[in-house]
Short mmCIF file of C-alpha atoms in Angstrom, two decimals:
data_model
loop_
_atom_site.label_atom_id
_atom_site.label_comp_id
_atom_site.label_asym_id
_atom_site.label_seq_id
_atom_site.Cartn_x
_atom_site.Cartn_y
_atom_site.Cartn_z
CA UNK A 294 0.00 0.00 0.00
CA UNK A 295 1.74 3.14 -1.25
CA UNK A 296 1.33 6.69 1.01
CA UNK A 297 -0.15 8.54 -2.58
CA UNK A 298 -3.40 5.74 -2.04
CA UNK A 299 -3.34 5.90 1.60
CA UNK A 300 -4.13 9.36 3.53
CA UNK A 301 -4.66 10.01 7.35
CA UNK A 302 -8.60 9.98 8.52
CA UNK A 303 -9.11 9.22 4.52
CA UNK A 304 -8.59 12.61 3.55
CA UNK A 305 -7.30 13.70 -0.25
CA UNK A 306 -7.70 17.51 -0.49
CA UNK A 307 -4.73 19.61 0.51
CA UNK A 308 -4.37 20.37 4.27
CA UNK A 309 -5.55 23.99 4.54
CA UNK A 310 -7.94 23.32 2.32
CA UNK A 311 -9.34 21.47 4.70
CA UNK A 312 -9.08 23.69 7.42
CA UNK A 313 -10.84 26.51 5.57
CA UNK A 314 -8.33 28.48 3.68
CA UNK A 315 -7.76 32.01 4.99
CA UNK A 316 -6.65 33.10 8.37
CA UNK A 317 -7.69 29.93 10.26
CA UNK A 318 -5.19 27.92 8.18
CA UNK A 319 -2.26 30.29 8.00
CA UNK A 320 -2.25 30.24 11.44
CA UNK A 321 -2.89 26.95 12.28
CA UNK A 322 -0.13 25.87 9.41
CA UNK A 323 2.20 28.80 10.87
CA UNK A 324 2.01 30.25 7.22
CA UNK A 325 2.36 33.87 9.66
CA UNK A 326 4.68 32.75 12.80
CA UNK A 327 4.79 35.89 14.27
CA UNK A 328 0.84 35.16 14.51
CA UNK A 329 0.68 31.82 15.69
CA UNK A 330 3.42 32.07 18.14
CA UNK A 331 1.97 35.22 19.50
CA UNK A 332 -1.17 33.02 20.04
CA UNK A 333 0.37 30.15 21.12
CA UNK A 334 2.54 32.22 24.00
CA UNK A 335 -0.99 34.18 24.91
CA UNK A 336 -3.07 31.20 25.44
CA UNK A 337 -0.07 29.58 27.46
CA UNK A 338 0.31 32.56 29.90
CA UNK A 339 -3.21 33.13 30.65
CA UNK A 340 -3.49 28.95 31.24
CA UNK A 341 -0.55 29.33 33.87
CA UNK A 342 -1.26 32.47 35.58
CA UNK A 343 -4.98 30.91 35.78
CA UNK A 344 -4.18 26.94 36.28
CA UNK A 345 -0.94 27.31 37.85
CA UNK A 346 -0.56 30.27 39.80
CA UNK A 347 -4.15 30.33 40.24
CA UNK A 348 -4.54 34.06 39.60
CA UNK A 349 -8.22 35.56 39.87
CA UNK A 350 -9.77 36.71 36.77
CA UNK A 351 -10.64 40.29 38.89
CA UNK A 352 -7.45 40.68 40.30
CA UNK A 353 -5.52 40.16 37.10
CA UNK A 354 -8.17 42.43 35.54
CA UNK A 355 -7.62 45.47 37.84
CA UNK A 356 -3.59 44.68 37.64
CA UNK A 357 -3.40 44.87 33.94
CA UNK A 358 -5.44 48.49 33.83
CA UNK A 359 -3.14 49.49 36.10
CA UNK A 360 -0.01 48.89 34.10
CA UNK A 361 -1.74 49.98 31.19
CA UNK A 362 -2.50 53.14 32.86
CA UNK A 363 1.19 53.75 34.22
CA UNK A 364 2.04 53.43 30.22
CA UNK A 365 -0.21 55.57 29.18
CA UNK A 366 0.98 58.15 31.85
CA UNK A 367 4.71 57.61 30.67
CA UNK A 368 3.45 57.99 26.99
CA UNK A 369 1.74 60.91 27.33
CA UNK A 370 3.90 62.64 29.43
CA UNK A 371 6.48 61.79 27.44
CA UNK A 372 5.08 62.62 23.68
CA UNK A 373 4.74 66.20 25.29
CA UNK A 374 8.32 66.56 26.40
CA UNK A 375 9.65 64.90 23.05
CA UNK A 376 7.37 66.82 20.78
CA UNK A 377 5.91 63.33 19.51
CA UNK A 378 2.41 62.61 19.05
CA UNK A 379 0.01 61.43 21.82
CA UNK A 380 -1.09 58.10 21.95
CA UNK A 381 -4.09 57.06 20.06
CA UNK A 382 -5.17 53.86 21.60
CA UNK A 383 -8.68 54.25 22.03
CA UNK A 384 -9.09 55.09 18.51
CA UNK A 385 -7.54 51.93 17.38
CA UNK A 386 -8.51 49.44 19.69
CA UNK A 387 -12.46 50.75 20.12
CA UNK A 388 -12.16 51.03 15.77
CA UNK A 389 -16.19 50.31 14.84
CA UNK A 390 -14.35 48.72 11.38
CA UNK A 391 -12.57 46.50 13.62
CA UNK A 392 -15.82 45.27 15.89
CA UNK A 393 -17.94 44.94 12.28
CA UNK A 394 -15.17 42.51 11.22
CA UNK A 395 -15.05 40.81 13.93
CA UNK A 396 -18.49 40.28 14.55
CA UNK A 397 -19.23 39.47 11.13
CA UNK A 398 -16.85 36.63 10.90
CA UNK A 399 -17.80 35.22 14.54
CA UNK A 400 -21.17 35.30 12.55
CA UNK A 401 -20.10 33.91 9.55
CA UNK A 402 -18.00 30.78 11.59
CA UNK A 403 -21.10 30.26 14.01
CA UNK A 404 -23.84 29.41 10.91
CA UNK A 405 -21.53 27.70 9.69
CA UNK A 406 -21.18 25.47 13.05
CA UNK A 407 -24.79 25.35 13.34
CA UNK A 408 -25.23 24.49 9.84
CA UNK A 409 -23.13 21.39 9.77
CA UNK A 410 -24.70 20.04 13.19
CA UNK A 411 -28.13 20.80 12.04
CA UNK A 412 -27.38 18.78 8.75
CA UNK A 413 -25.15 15.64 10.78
CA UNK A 414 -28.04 15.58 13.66
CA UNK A 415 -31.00 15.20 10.90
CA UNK A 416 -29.59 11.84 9.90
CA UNK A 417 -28.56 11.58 6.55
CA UNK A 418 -24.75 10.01 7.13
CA UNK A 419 -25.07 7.87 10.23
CA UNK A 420 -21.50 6.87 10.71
CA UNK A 421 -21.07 10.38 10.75
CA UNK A 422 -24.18 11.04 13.00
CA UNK A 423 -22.54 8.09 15.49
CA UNK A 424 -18.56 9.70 15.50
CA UNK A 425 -20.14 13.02 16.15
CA UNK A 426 -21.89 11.94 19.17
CA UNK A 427 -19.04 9.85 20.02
CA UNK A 428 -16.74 13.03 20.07
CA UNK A 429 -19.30 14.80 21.91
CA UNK A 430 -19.33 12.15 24.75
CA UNK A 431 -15.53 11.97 24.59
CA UNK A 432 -15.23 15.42 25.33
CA UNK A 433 -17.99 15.67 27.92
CA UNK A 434 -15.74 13.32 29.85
CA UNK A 435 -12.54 14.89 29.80
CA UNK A 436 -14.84 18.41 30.66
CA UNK A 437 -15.94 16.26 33.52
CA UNK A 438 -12.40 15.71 34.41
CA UNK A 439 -10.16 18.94 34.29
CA UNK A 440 -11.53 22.12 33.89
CA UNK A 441 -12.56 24.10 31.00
CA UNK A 442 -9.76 26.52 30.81
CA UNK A 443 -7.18 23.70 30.41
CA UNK A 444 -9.21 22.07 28.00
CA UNK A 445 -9.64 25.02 26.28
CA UNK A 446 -5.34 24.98 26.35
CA UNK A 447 -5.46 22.09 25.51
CA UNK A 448 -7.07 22.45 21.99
CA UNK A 449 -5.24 24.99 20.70
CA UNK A 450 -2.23 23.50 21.56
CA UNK A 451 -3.40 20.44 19.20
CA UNK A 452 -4.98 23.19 16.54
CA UNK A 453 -1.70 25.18 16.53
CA UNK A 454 1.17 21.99 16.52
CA UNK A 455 -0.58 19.15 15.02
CA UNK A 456 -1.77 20.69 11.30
CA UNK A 457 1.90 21.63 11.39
CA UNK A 458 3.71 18.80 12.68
CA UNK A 459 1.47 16.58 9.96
CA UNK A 460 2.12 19.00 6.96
CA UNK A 461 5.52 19.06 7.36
CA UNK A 462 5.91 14.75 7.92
CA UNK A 463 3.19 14.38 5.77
CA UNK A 464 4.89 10.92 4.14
CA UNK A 465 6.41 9.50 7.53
CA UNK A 466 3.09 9.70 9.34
CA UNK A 467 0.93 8.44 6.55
CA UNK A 468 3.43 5.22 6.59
CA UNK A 469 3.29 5.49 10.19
CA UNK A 470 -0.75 5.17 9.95
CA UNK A 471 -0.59 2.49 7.00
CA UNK A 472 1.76 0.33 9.24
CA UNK A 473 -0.29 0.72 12.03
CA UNK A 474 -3.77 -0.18 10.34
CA UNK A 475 -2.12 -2.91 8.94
CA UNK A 476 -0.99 -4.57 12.23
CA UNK A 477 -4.41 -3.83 13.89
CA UNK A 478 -6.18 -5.82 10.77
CA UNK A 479 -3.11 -8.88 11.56
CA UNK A 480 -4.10 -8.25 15.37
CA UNK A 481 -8.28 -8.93 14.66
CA UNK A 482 -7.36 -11.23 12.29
CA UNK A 483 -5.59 -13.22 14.71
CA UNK A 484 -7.47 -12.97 17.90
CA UNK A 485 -10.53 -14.16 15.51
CA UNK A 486 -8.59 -17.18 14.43
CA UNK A 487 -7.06 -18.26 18.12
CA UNK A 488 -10.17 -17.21 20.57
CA UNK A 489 -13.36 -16.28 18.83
CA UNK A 490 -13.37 -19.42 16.29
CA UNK A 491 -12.44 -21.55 19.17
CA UNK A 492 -15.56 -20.93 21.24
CA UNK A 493 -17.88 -23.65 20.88
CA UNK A 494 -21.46 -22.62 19.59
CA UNK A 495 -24.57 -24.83 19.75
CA UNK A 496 -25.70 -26.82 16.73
CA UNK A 497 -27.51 -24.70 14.09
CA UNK A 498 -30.47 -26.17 12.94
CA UNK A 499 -31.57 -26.47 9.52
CA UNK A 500 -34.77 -24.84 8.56
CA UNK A 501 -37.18 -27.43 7.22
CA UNK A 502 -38.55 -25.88 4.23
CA UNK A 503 -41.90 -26.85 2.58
#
């Protein structure tokens, strides 16, 4: 079995293809590292100074506006001695272009979402009806089990190394895969020959027909 007729989870279509194209995939493929490592740092400092150093969401709150008010102060008093302009920040970071852009893709992404579990819960592909509920009972039980912030970590760390890590040893874990569904078929194949065959069963009886 060659790697060009085998693909991981059966998939053909290039890899950000199938994450969407755009933004999503450049940053989950690290196509813009500053990006994705900016992301990836973000997500891992508010998981320790939440999980680790258990920090309260209020306290950190009030701490950050404070710094950001001390460098505002410095700024500003500092533009005026140096003859430079003023900061602007409220300006960019309340921008209604900004918000509308936002918004509308959050919009866009969510119809989307409820679009494709409207369509798997009505039916029409039940082995895809079954692994959806599956992964939705799967993840119930780890939510069950840590707490949603680390799970939440834990996520993006998969969304932001695994595309990656697979696009770049594309070949190697393909083999990897075909190797390993290969010895699970010799494992079945065996366990059905040395237990399951081997378990005595009750004489069939033959239908009498008329």
């Amino acid at each position: 079995m060659s790697s060009t007729s085998f693909k991981l989870f059966g998939q053909q279509k290039p890899l950000d293809e199938l994450l969407g194209k755009g933004k999503v995939a450049d940053i989950a493929l690290w196509r813009n590292k500053r990006l994705s490592a900016s992301i990836l740092l973000a997500i891992t400092v508010v998981w320790i100074l939440f999980e680790v150093v258990e920090y309260h969401f209020l306290t950190l709150l009030c701490h950050t506006s404070i710094a950001a008010m001390l460098f505002v102060f410095i700024w500003s008093n500092g533009a005026a001695l140096l003859d430079l302009p003023p900061p602007r920040i409220p300006e960019i970071i309340l921008s209604e272009k900004v918000y509308k852009d936002a918004v509308i893709s959050l919009h866009r992404r969510l119809r989307w979402f409820i679009f494709k579990l409207h369509e798997i819960a009505c039916g029409k592909d039940l082995k895809l009806f079954l692994k959806t509920v599956g992964l939705l009972w799967v993840l119930a039980v780890l939510g069950s089990s840590t707490t949603s912030l680390t799970l939440i970590y834990l996520v993006t760390v998969c969304f932001l190394t695994l595309p990656a890590l697979y696009e770049q040893y594309e070949h190697e874990i393909d083999h990897l895969a075909i190797r390993g569904k290969q010895d699970l078929k010799r494992l079945f194949s065996s366990v059905d020959a040395k237990v399951l065959n081997k378990i005595p069963r009750g004489p069939v009886k033959e239908k009498k027909h008329n």
